[in-house]
Short mmCIF file of N, CA and C in Angstrom, two decimals:
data_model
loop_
_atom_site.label_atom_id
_atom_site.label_comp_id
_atom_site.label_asym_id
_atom_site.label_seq_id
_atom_site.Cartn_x
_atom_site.Cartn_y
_atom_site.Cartn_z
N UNK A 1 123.87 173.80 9.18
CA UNK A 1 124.22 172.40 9.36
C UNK A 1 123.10 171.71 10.12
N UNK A 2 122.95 170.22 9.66
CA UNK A 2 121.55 170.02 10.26
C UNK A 2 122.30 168.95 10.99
N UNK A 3 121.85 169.03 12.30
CA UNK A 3 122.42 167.70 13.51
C UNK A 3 121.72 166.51 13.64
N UNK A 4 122.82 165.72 12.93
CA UNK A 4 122.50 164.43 12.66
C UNK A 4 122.37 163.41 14.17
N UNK A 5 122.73 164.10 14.81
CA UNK A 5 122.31 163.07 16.35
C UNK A 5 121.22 163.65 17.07
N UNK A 6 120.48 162.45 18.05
CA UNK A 6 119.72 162.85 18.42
C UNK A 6 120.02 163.46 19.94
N UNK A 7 120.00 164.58 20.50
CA UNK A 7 120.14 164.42 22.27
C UNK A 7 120.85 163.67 22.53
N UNK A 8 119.89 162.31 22.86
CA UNK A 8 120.45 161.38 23.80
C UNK A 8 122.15 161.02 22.96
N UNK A 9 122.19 160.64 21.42
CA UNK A 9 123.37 160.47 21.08
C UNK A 9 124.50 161.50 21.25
N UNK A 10 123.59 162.73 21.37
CA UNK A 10 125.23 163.76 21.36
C UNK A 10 125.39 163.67 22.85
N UNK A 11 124.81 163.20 24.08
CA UNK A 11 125.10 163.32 25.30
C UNK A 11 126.00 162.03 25.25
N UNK A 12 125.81 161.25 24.74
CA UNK A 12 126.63 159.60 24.50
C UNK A 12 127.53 159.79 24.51
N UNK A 13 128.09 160.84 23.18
CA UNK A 13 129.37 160.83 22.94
C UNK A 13 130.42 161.58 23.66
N UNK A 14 129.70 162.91 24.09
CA UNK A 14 130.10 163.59 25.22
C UNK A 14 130.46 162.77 26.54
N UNK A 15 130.24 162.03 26.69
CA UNK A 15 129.57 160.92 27.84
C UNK A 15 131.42 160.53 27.70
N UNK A 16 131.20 159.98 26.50
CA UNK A 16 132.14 158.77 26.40
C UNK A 16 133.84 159.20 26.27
N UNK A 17 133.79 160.76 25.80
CA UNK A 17 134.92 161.63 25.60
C UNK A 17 135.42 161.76 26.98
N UNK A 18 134.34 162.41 28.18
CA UNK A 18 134.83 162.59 29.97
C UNK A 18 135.17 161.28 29.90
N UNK A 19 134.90 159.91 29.74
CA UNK A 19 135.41 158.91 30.26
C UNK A 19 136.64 158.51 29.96
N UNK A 20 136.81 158.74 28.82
CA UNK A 20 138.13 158.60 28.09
C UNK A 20 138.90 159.44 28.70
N UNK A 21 138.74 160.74 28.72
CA UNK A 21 139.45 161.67 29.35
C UNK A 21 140.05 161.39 30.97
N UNK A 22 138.88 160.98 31.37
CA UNK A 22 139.33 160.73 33.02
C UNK A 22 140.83 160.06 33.35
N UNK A 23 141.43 159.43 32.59
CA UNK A 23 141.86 158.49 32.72
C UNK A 23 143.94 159.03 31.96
N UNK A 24 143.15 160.46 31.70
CA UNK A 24 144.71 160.38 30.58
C UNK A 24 144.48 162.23 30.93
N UNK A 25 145.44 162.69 30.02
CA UNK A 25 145.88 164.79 30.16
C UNK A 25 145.03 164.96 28.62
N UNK A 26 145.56 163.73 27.92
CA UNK A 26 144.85 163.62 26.52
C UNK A 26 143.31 164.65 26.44
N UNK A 27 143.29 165.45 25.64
CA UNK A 27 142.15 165.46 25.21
C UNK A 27 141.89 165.41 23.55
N UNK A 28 140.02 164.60 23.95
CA UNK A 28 139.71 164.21 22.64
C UNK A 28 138.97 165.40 22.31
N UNK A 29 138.33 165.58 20.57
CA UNK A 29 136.87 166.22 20.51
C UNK A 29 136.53 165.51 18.93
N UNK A 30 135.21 165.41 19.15
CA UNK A 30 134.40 165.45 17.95
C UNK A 30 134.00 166.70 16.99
N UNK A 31 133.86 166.35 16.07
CA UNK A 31 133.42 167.43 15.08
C UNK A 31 132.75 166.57 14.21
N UNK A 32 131.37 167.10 14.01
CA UNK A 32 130.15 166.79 12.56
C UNK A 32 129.94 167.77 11.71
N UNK A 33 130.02 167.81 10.68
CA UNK A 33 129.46 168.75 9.36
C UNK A 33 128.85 168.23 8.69
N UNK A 34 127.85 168.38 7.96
CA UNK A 34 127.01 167.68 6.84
C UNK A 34 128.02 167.47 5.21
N UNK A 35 129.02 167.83 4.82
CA UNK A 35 129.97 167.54 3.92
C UNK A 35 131.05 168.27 3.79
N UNK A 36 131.91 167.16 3.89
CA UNK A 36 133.59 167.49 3.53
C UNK A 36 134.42 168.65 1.95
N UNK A 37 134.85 169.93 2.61
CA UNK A 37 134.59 171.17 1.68
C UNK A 37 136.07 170.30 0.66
N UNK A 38 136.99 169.28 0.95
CA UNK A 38 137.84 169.35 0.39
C UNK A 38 137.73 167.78 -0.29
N UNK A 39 138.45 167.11 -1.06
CA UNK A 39 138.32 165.48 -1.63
C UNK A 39 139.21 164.89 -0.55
N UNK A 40 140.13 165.36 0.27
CA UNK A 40 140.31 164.25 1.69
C UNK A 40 140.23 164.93 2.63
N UNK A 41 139.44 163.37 3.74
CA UNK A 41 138.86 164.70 4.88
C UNK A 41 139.99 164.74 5.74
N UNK A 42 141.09 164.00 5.32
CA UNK A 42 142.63 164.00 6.35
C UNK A 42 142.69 165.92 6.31
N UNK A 43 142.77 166.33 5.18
CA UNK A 43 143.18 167.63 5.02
C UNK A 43 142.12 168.64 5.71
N UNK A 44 141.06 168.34 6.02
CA UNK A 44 140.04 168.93 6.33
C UNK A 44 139.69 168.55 7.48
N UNK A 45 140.23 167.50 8.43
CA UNK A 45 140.65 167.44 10.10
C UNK A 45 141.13 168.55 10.37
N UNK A 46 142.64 168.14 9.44
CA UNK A 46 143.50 168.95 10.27
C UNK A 46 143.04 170.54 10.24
N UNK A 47 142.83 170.78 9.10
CA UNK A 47 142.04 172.31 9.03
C UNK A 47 140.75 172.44 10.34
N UNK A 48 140.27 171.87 10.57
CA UNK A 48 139.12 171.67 11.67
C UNK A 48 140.24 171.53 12.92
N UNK A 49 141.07 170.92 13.09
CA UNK A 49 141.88 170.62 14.35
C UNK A 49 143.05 171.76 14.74
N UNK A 50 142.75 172.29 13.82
CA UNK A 50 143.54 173.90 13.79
C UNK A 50 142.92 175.08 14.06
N UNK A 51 141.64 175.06 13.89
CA UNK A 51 140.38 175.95 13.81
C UNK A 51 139.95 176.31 15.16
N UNK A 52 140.06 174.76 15.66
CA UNK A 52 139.30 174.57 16.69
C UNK A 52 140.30 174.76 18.15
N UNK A 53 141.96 175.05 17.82
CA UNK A 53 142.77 175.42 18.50
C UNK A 53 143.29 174.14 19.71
N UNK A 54 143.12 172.74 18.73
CA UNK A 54 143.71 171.70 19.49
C UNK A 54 144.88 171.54 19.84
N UNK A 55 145.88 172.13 19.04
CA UNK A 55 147.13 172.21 18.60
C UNK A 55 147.92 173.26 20.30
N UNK A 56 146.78 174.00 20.93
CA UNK A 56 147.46 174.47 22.23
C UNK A 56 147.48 174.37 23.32
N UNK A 57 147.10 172.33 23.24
CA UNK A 57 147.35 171.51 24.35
C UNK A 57 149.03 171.97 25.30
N UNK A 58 149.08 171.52 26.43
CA UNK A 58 150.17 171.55 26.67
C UNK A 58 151.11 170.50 26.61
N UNK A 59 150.51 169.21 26.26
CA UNK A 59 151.56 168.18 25.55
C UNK A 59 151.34 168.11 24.14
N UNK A 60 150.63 168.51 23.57
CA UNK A 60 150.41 168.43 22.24
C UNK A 60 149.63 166.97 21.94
N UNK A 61 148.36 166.57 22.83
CA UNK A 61 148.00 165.38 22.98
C UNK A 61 146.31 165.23 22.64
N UNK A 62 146.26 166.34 21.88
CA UNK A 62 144.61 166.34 21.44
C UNK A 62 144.37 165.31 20.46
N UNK A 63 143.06 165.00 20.26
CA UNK A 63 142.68 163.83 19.33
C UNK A 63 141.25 164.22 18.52
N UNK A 64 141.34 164.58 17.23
CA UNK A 64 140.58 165.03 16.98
C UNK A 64 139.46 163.52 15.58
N UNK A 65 138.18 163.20 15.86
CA UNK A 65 137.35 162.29 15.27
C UNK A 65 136.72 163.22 14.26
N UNK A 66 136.93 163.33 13.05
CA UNK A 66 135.71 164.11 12.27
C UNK A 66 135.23 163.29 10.98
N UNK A 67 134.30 164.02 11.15
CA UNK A 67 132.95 163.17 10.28
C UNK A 67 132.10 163.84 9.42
N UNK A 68 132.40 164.15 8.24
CA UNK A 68 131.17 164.47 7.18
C UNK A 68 130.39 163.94 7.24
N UNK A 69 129.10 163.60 7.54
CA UNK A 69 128.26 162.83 7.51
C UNK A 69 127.13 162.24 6.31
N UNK A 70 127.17 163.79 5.77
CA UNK A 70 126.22 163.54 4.31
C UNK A 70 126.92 162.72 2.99
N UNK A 71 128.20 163.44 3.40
CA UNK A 71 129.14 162.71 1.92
C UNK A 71 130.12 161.70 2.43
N UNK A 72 129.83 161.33 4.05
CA UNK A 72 130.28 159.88 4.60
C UNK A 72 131.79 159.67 3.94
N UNK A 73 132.22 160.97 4.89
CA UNK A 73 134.34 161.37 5.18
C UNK A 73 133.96 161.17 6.37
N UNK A 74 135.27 160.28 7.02
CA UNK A 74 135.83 160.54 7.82
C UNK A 74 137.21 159.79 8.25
N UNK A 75 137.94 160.63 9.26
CA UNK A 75 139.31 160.81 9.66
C UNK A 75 139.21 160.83 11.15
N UNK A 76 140.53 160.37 11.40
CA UNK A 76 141.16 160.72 12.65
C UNK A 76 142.06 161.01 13.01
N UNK A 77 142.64 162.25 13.62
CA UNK A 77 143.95 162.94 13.91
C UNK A 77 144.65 162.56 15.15
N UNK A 78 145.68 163.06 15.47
CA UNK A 78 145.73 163.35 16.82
C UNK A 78 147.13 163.96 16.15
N UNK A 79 147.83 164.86 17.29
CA UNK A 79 148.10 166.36 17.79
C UNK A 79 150.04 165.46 17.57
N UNK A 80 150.48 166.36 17.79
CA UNK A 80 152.54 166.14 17.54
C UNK A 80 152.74 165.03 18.70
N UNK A 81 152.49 165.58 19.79
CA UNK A 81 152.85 164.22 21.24
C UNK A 81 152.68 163.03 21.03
N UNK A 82 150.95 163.07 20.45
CA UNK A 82 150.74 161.73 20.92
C UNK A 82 150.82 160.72 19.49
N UNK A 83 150.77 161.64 18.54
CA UNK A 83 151.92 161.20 17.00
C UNK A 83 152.73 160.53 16.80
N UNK A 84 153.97 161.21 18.11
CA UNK A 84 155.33 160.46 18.37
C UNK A 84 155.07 159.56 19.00
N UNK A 85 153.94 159.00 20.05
CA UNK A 85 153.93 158.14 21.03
C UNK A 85 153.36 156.82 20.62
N UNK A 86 152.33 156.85 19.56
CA UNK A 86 151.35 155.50 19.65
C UNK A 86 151.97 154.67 18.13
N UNK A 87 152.04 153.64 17.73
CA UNK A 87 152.53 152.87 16.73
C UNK A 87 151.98 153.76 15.66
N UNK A 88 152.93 153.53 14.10
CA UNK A 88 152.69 154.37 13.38
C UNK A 88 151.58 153.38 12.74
N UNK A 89 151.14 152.71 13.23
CA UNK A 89 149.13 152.07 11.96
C UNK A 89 148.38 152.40 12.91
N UNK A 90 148.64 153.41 14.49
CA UNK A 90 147.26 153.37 15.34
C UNK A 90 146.25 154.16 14.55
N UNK A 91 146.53 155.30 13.87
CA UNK A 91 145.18 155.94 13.25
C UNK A 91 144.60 155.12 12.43
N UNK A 92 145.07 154.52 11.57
CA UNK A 92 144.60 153.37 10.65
C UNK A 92 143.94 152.81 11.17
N UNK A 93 144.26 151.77 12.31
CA UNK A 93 143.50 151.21 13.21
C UNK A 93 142.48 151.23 13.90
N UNK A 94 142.38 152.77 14.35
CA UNK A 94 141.13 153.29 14.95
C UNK A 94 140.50 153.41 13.48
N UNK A 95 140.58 153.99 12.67
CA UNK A 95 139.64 154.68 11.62
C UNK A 95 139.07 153.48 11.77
N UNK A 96 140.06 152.06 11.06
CA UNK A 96 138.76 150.98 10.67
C UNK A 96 138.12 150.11 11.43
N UNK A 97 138.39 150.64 13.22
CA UNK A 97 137.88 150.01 13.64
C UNK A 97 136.45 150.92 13.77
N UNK A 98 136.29 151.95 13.61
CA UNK A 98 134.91 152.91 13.61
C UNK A 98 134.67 152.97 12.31
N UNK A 99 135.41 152.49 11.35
CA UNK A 99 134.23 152.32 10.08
C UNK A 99 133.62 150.77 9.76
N UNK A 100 133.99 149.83 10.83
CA UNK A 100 133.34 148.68 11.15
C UNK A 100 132.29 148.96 11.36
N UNK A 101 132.00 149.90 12.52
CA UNK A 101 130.59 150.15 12.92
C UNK A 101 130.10 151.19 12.38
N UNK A 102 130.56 152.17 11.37
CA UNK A 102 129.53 152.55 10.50
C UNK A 102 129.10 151.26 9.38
N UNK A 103 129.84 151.12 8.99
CA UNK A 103 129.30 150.33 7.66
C UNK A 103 127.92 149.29 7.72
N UNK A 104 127.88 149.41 9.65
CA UNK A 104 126.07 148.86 9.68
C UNK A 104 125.40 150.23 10.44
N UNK A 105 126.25 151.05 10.11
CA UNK A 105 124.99 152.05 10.15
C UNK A 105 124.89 152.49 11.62
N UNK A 106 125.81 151.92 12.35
CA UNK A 106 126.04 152.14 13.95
C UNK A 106 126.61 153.50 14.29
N UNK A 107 126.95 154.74 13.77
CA UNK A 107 127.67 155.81 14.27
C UNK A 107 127.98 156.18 15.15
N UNK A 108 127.39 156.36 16.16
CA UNK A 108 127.43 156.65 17.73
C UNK A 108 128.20 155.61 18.16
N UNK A 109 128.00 154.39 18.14
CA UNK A 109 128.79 153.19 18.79
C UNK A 109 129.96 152.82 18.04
N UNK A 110 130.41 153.45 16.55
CA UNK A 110 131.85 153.37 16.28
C UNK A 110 133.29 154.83 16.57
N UNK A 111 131.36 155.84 16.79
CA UNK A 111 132.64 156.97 17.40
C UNK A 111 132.97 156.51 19.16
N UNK A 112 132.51 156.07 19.69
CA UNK A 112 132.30 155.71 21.03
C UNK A 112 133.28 154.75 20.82
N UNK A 113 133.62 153.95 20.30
CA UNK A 113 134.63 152.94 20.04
C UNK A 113 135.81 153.33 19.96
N UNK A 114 135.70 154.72 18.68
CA UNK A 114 137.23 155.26 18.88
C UNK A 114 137.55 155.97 19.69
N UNK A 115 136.21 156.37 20.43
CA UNK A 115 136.71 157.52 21.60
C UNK A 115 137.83 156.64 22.53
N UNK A 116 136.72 155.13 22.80
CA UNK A 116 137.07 154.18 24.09
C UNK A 116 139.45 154.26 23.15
N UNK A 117 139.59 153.67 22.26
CA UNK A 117 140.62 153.37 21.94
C UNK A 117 141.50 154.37 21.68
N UNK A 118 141.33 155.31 21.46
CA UNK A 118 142.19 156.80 21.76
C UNK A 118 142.51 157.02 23.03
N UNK A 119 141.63 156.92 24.42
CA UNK A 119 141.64 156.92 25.38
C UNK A 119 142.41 156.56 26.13
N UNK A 120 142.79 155.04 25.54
CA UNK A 120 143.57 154.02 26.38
C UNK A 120 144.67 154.12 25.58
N UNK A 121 145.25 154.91 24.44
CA UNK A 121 146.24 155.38 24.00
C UNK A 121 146.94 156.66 24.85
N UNK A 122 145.76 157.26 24.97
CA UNK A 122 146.36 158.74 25.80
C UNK A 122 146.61 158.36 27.06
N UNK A 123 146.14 157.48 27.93
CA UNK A 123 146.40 156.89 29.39
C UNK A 123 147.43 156.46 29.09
N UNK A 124 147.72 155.58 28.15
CA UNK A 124 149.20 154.50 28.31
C UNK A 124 150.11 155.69 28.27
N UNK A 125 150.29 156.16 27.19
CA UNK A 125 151.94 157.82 27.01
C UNK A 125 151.17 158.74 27.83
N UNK A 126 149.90 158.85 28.24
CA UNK A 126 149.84 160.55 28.98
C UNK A 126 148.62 159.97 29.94
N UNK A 127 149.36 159.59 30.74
CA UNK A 127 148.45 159.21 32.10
C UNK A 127 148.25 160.79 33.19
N UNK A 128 146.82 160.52 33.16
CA UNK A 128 146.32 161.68 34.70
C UNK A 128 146.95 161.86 35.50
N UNK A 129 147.04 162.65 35.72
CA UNK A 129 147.93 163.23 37.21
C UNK A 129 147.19 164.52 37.69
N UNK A 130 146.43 163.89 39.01
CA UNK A 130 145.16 165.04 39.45
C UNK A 130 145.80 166.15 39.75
N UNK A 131 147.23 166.25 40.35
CA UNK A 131 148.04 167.59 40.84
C UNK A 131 148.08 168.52 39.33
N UNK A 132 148.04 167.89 38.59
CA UNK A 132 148.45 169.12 37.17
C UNK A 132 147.32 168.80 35.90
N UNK A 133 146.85 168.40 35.86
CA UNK A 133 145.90 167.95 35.21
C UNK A 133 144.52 168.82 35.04
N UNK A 134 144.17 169.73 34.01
CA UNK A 134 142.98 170.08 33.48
C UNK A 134 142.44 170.01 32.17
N UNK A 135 141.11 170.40 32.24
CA UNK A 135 140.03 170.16 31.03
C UNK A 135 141.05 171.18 29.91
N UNK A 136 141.84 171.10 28.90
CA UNK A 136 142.13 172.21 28.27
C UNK A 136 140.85 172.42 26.95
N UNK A 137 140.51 171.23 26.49
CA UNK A 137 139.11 171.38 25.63
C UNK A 137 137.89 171.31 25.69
N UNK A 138 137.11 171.88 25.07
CA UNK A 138 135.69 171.60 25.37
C UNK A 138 135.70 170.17 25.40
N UNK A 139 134.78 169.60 25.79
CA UNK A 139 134.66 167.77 25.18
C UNK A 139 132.96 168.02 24.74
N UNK A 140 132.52 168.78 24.19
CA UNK A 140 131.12 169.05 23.89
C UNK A 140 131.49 168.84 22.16
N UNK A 141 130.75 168.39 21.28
CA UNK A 141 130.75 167.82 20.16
C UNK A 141 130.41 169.28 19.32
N UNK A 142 131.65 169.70 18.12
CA UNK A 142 131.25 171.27 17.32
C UNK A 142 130.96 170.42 15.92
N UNK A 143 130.14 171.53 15.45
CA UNK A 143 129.51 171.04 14.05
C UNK A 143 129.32 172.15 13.39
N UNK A 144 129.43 171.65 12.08
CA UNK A 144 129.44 172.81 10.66
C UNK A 144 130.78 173.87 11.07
N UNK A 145 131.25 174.90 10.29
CA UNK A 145 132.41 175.45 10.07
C UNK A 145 132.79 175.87 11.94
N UNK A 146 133.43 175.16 12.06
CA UNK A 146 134.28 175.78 13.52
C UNK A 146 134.56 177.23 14.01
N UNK A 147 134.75 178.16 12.89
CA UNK A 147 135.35 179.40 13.22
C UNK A 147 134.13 180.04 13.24
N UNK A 148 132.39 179.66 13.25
CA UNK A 148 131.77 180.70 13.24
C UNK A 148 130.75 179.59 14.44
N UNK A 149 129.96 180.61 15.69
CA UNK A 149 129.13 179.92 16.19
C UNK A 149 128.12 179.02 15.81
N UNK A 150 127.48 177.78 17.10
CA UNK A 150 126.42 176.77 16.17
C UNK A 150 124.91 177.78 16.31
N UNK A 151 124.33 177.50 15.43
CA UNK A 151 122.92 178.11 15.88
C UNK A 151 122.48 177.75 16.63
#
C-alpha cells in the first residue's frame, strides 16, 4: 500500500482524532487503502471496523472514517452505542460533509472535518469522565489490509 499522506498530514489527522477524543470515551480511527476489495465500501468499513477490533469498546462508541483512496470509496461507521444515540441522517451527514472537501481535492481537511463532527457527537451521548475514562484505540491512522502489519 502506498501512503498517500504526507508526515505532516498523517500527524494532522492523528492530531485531530486526540482532540476529538479529549472531549468524549468515544473513540475514533482512520483507515487508508489504495482500493476498495468490495463494490460498497459500507461493507468493507465494517469488515475493516471488525478487523481492527472497534467493536470491543466498552460502550460500543468507536467511529470508524475509511477511505479507498485510488478508487475514491469512502464511508463512515460508527459502533452499536453511538448508532442508537446520534439522529438516524448523522452518517449521511458527516459523509457529505467530508466529501465537500474532497471533491476540491482537500482530504486531510474533510477527514479533519469529520473527525471535528463525530467528536462533538461522541461528547454530546458519551462525554469524558477523567475517573473512568481511557485510550481503548490506537488513534494512529492503519492502512492497507488491517489483519497483517504496515511495512
Amino acid at each position: 500500500m502506498t501512503n498517500p499522506l504526507t508526515p505532516e498530514q498523517e500527524a494532522a489527522l492523528v492530531e485531530a482524532i486526540r482532540q476529538a477524543e479529549l472531549r468524549t470515551s468515544g473513540e475514533i480511527r482512520v483507515h487508508l487503502e489504495d482500493s476498495c476489495p468490495s463494490p460498497d465500501p459500507l461493507d468493507r468499513a465494517a469488515q475493516v471496523f471488525a478487523d481492527l477490533g472497534m467493536h470491543h469498546t466498552a460502550q460500543r462508541n468507536g467511529v470508524l472514517f475509511y477511505l479507498a483512496w485510488q478508487s475514491r470509496q469512502f464511508a463512515v461507521i460508527g459502533d452499536a452505542g453511538i448508532n442508537s444515540a446520534v439522529p438516524d441522517d448523522f452518517w449521511e451527514a458527516a459523509k457529505e460533509n467530508v466529501l465537500k472537501h474532497f471533491r476540491s481535492e482537500k482530504y486531510v481537511l474533510g477527514l479533519e472535518a469529520g473527525i471535528r463532527l463525530a467528536g462533538e457527537q461522541l461528547q454530546r451521548y458519551f462525554p469524558y469522565n477523567a475517573a473512568t475514562d481511557n485510550n481503548e484505540l490506537d488513534d494512529s491512522i492503519s492502512f492497507g489490509d488491517p489483519t497483517s502489519k504496515r511495512p
